[in-house]
mmCIF file of C-alpha atoms in Angstrom:
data_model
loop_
_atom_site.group_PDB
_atom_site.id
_atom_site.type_symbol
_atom_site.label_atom_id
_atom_site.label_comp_id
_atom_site.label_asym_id
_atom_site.label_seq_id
_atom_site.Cartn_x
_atom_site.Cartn_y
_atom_site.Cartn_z
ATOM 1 C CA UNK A 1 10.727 -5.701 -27.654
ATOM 2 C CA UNK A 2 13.290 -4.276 -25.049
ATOM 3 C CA UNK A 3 13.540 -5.159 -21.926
ATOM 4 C CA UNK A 4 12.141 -1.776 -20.379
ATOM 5 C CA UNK A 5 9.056 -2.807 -22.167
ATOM 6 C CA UNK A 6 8.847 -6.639 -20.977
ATOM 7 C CA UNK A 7 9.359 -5.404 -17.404
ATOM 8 C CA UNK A 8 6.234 -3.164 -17.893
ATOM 9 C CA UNK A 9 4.489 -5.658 -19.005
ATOM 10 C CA UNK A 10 5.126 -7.838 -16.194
ATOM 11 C CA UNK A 11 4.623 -5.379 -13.701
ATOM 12 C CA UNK A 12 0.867 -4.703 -15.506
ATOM 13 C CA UNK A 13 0.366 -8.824 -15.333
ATOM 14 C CA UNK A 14 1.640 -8.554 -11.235
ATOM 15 C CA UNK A 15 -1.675 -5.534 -10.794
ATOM 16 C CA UNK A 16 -3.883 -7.960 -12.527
ATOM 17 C CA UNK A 17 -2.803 -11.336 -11.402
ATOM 18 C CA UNK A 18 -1.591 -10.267 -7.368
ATOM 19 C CA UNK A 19 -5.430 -9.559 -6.677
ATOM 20 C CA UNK A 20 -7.228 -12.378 -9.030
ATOM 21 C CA UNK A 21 -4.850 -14.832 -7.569
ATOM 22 C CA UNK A 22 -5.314 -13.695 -4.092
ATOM 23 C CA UNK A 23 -8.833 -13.812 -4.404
ATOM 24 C CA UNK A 24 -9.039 -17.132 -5.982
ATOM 25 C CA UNK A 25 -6.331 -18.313 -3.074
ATOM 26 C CA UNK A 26 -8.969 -16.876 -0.257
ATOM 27 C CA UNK A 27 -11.877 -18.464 -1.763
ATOM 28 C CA UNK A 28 -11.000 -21.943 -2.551
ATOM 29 C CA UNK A 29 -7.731 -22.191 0.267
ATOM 30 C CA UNK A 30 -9.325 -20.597 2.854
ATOM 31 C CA UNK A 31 -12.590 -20.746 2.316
ATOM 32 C CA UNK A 32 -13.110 -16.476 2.544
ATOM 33 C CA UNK A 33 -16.154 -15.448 0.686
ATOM 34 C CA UNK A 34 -15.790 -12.109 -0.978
ATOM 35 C CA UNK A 35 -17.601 -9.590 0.389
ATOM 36 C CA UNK A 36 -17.745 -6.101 -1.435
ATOM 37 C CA UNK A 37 -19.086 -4.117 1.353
ATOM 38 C CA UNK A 38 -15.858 -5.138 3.269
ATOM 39 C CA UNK A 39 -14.047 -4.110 0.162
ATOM 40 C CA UNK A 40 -15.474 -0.578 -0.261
ATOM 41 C CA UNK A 41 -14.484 0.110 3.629
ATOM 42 C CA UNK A 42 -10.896 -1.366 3.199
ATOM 43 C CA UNK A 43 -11.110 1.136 -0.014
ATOM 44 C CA UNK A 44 -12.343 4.109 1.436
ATOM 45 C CA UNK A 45 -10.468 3.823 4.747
ATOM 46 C CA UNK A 46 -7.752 3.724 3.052
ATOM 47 C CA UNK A 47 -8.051 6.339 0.496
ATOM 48 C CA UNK A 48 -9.398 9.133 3.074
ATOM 49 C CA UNK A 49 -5.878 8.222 5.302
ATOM 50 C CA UNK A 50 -3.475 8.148 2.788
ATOM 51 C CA UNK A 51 -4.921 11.016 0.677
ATOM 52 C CA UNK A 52 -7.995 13.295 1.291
ATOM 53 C CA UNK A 53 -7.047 13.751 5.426
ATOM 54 C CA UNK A 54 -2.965 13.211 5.436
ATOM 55 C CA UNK A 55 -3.245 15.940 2.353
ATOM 56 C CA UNK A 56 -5.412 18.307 4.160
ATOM 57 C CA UNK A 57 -3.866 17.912 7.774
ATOM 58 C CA UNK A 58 -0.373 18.107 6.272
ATOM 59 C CA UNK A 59 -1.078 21.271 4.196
ATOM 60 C CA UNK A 60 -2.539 23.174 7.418
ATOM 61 C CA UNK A 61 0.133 21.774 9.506
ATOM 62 C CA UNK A 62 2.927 22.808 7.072
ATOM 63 C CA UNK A 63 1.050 26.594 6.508
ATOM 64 C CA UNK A 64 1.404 26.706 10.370
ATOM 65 C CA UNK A 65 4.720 25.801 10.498
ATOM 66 C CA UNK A 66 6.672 25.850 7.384
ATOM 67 C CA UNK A 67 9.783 25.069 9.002
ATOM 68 C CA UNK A 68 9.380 21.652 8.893
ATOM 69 C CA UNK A 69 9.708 21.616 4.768
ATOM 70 C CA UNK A 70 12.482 23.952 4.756
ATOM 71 C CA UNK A 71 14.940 20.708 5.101
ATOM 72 C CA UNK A 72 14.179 17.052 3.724
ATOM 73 C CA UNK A 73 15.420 15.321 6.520
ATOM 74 C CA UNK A 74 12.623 17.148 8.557
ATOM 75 C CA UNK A 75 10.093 17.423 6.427
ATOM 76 C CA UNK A 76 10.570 13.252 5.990
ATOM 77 C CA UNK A 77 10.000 13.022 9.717
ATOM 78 C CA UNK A 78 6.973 15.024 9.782
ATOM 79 C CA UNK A 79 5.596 13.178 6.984
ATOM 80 C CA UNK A 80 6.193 9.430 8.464
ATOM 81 C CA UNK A 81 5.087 10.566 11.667
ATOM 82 C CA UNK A 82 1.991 12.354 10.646
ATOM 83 C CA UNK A 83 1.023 9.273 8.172
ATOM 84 C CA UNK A 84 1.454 6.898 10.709
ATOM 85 C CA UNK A 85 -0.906 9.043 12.802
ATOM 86 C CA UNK A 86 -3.687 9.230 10.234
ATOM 87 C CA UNK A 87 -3.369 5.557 8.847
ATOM 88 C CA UNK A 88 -3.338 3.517 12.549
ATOM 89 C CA UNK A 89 -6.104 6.288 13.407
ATOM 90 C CA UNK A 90 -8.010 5.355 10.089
ATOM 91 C CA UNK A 91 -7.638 1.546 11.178
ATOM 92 C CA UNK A 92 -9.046 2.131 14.831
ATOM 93 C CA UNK A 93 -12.096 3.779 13.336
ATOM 94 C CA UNK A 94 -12.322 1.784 11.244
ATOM 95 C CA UNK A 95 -12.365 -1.367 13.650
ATOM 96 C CA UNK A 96 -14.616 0.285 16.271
ATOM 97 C CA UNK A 97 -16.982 2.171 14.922
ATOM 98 C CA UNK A 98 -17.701 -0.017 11.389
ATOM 99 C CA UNK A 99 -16.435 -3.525 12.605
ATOM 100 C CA UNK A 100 -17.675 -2.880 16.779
ATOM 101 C CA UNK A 101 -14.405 -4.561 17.587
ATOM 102 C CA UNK A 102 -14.823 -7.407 15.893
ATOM 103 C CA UNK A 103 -12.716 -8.014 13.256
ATOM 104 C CA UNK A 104 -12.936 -12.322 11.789
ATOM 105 C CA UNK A 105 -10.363 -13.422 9.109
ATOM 106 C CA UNK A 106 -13.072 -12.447 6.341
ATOM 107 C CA UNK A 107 -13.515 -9.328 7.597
ATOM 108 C CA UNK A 108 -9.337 -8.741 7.347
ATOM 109 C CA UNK A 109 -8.714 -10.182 4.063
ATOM 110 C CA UNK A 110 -11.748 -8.465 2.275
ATOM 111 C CA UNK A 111 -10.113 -4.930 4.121
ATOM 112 C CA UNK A 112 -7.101 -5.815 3.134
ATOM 113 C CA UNK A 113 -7.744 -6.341 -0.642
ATOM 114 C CA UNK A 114 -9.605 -2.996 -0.608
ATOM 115 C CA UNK A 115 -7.101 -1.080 0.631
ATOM 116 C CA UNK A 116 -4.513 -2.800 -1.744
ATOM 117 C CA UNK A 117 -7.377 -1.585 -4.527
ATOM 118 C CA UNK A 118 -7.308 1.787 -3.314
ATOM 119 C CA UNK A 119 -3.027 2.302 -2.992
ATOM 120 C CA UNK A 120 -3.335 -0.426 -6.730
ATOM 121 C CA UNK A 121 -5.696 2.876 -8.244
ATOM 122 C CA UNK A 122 -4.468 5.536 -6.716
ATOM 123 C CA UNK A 123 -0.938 5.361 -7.235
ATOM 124 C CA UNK A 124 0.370 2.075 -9.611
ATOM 125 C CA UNK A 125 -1.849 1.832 -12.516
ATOM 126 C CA UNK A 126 -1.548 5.198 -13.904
ATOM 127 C CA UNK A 127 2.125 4.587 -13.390
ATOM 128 C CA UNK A 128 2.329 1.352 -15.468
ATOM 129 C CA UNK A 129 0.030 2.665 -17.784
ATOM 130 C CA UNK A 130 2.475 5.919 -18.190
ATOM 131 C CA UNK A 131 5.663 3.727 -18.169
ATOM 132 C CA UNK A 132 3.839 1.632 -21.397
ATOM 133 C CA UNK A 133 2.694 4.412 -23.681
ATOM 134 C CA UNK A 134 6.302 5.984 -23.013
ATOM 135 C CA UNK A 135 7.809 2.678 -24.636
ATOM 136 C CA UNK A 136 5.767 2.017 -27.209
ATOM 137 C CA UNK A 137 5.631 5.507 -28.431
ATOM 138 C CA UNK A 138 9.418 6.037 -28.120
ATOM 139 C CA UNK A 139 9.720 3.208 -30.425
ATOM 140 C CA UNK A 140 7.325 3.962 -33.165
ATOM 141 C CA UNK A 141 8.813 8.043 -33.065
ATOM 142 C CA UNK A 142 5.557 9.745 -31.702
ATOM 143 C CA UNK A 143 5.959 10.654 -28.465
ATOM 144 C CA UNK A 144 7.234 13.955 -28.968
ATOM 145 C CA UNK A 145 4.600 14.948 -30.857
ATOM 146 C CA UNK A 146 1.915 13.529 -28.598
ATOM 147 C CA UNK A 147 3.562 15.507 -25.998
ATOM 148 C CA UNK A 148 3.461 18.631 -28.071
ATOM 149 C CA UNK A 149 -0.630 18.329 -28.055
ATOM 150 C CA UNK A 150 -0.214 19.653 -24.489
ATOM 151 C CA UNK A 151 3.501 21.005 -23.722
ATOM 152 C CA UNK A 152 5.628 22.943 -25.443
ATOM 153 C CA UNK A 153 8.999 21.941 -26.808
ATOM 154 C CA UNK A 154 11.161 22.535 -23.731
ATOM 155 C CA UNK A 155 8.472 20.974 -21.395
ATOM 156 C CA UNK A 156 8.085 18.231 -23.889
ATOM 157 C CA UNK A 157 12.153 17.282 -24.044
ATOM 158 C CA UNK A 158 11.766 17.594 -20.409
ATOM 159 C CA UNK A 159 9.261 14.917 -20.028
ATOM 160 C CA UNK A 160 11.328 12.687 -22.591
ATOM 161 C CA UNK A 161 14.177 12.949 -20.305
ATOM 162 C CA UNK A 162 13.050 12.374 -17.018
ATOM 163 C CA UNK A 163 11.803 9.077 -18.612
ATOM 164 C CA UNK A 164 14.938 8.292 -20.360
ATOM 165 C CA UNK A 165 16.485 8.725 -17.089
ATOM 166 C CA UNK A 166 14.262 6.314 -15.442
ATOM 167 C CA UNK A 167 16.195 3.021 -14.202
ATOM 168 C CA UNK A 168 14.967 -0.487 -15.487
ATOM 169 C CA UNK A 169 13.510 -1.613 -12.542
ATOM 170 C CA UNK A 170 11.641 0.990 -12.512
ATOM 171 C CA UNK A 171 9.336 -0.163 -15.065
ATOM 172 C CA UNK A 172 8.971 -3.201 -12.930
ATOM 173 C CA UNK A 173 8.394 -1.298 -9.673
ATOM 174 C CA UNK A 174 4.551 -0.450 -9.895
ATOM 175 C CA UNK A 175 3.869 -4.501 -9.775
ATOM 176 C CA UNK A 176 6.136 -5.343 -6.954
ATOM 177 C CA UNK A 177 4.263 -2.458 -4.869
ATOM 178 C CA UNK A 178 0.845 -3.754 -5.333
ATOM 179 C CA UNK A 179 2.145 -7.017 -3.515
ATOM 180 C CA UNK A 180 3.870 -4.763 -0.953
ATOM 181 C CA UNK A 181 0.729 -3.280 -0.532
ATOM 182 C CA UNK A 182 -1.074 -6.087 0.194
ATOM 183 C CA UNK A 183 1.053 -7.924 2.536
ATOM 184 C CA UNK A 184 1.940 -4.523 4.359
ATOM 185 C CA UNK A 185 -1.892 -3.663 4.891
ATOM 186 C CA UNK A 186 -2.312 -7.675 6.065
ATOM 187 C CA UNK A 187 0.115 -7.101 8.662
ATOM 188 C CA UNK A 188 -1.032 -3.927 10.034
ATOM 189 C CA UNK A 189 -5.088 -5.426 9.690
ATOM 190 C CA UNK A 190 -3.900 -8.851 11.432
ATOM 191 C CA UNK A 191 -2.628 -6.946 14.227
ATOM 192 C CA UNK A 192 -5.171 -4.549 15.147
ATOM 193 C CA UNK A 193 -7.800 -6.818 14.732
ATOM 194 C CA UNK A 194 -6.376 -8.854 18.003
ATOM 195 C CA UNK A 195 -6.444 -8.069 21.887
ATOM 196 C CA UNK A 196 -3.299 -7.180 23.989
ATOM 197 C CA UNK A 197 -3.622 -6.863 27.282
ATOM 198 C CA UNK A 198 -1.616 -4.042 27.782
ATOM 199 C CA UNK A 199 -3.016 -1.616 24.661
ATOM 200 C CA UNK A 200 -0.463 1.192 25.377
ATOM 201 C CA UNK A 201 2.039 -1.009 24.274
ATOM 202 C CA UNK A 202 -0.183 -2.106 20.904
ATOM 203 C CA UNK A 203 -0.267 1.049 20.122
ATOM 204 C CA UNK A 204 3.215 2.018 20.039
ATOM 205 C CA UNK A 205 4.366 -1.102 18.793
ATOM 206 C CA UNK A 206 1.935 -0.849 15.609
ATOM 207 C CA UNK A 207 3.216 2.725 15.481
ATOM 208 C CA UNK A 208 6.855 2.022 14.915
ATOM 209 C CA UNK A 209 6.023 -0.719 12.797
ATOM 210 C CA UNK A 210 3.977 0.691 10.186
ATOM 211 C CA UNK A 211 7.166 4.034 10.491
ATOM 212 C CA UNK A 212 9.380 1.828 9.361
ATOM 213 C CA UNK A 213 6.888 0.193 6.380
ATOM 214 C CA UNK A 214 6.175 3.807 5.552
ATOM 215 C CA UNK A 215 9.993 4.650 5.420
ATOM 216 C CA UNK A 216 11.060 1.513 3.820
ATOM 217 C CA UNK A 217 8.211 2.152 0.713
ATOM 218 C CA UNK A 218 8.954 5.541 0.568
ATOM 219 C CA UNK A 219 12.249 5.714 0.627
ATOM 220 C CA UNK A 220 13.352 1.349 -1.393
ATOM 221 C CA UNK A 221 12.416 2.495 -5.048
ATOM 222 C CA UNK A 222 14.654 2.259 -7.835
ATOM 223 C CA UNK A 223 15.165 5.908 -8.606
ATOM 224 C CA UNK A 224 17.233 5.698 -5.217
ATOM 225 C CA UNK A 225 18.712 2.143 -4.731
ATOM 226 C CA UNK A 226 19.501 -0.030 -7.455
ATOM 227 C CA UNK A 227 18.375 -3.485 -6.565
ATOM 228 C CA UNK A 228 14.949 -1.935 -4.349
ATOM 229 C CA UNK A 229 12.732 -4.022 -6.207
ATOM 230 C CA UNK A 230 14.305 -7.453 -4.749
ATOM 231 C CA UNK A 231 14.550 -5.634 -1.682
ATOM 232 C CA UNK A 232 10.864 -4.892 -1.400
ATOM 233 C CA UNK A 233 10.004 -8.175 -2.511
ATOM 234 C CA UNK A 234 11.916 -9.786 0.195
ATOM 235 C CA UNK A 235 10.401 -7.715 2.393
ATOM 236 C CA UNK A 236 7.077 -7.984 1.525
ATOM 237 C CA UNK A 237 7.826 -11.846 2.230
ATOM 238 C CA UNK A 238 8.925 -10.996 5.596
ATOM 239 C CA UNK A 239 5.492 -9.041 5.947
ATOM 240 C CA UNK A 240 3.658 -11.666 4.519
ATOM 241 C CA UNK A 241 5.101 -14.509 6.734
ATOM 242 C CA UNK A 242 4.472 -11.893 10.253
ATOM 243 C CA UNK A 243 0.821 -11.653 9.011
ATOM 244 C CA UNK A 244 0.217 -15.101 8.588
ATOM 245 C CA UNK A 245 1.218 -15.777 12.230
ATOM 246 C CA UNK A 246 -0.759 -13.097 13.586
ATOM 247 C CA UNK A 247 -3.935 -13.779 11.820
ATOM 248 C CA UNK A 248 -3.351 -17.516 13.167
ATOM 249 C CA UNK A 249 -2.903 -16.714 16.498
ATOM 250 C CA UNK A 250 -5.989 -13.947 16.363
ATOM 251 C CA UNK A 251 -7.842 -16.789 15.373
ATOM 252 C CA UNK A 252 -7.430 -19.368 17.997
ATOM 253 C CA UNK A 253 -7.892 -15.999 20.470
ATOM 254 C CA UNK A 254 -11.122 -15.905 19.343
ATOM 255 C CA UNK A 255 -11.885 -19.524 19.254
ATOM 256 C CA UNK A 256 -10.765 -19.989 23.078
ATOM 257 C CA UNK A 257 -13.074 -16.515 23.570
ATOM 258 C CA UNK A 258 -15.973 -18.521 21.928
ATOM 259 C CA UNK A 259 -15.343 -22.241 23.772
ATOM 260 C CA UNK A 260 -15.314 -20.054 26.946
ATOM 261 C CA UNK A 261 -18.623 -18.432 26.511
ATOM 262 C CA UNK A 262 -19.814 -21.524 25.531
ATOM 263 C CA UNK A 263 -19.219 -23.144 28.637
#
């Protein structure tokens, strides 16, 4: 078994065991039922921002002006600013109109695991599952002529070497996202879900924090530096730690909100 192979393998017991583990953690730690509905609104907010309407604002944006992808520098601006946009817009709807601005603990985590189920399907799994069935058929010889059932030859050498290419990590790197996922999304949930009294300065705070997220998971991957996957994981630490205080002081916000109607 190489080691291209183990790390694959990991990263497909990370997708299955980040989420079991997190729910098992919520339910019996913190005593957060599971509620699907939340789930399915943590999914599909998720999935229209960072797909269906970043996709189909981008393309008419970019038909408009097609100056900003003649350079990469530019068109990497564009695209962190313009995701930002969508995804804190996506969250505001999301918390007005489907949570009336009242967002509990429950109702963050079960958002939060959707959306890392939404970024988990739509982008890691058929990664990891890609990364495996390269491996294994590499070893037992039939990967070129799998690929042949739908490529030609050049297209099918093509494919082999783009993979062959591939760094080690980065058949680890699919796993490590899903928990970046998670503990990015947390962050981001923890702190629109609370009050600030001055909400201009929410706003642009959650705006340059979720650019740099966006910058730091598009840009940390192995392909580019060689020890990203450490990186992200430290940084998904730092994420994790920022969301824990946030979702602790949200919580005895609304507490001293509920003793004072009380009295």
């Amino acid at each position: 078994m190489t080691v291209k192979l183990v790390l694959a393998i990991i990263s497909t017991i990370l997708m299955v065991g980040i989420p079991v583990g997190l729910i098992i953690y919520m339910r019996k730690k913190r005593k957060v039922k599971i509620r699907p509905l939340y789930i399915l609104s943590g999914i599909v907010t998720c999935f229209l921002c960072k797909d269906v309407v970043l996709n189909l604002i981008g393309n008419i944006i970019l038909q408009i002006l097609p100056v900003l992808n003649s350079n990469q520098v530019i068109y990497a601006v564009f695209l962190t600013i313009l995701s930002t946009i969508v995804y804190l817009t996506g969250l505001f709807i999301l918390k007005r109109y489907i949570y009336k601005n009242d967002i509990g603990f429950e109702e963050l985590i079960n958002v939060t695991l959707g959306m890392m189920f939404a970024e988990m399907l739509g982008s890691y799994i058929m990664t990891d599952i890609s990364n495996i069935i390269f491996i294994i058929q590499s070893q037992d010889g039939t990967l070129y002529e799998n690929l042949l059932l739908t490529l030609n030859a050049e297209q099918a050498q093509a494919v082999i070497a783009s993979y062959e290419s591939m760094p080690t990590g980065y058949y680890l790197y699919p796993g490590i996202m899903v928990f970046v996922s998670f503990c990015s999304n947390y962050l981001m949930m923890s702190l629109i879900s609370r009050d600030f009294s001055k909400p201009i300065y929410k706003v642009l705070g959650l705006f340059i924090l979720y650019a740099v997220i966006y910058l730091v998971q598009s840009f940390t991957n192995p392909l580019i530096i060689d020890y990203a996957n450490p990186m992200l994981f430290i940084f998904a630490g730092i994420l994790l730690l920022s969301a824990e205080a946030n979702s602790a002081v949200m919580l005895g916000e609304k507490n001293d909100k509920q003793r004072r109607k009380s009295n």
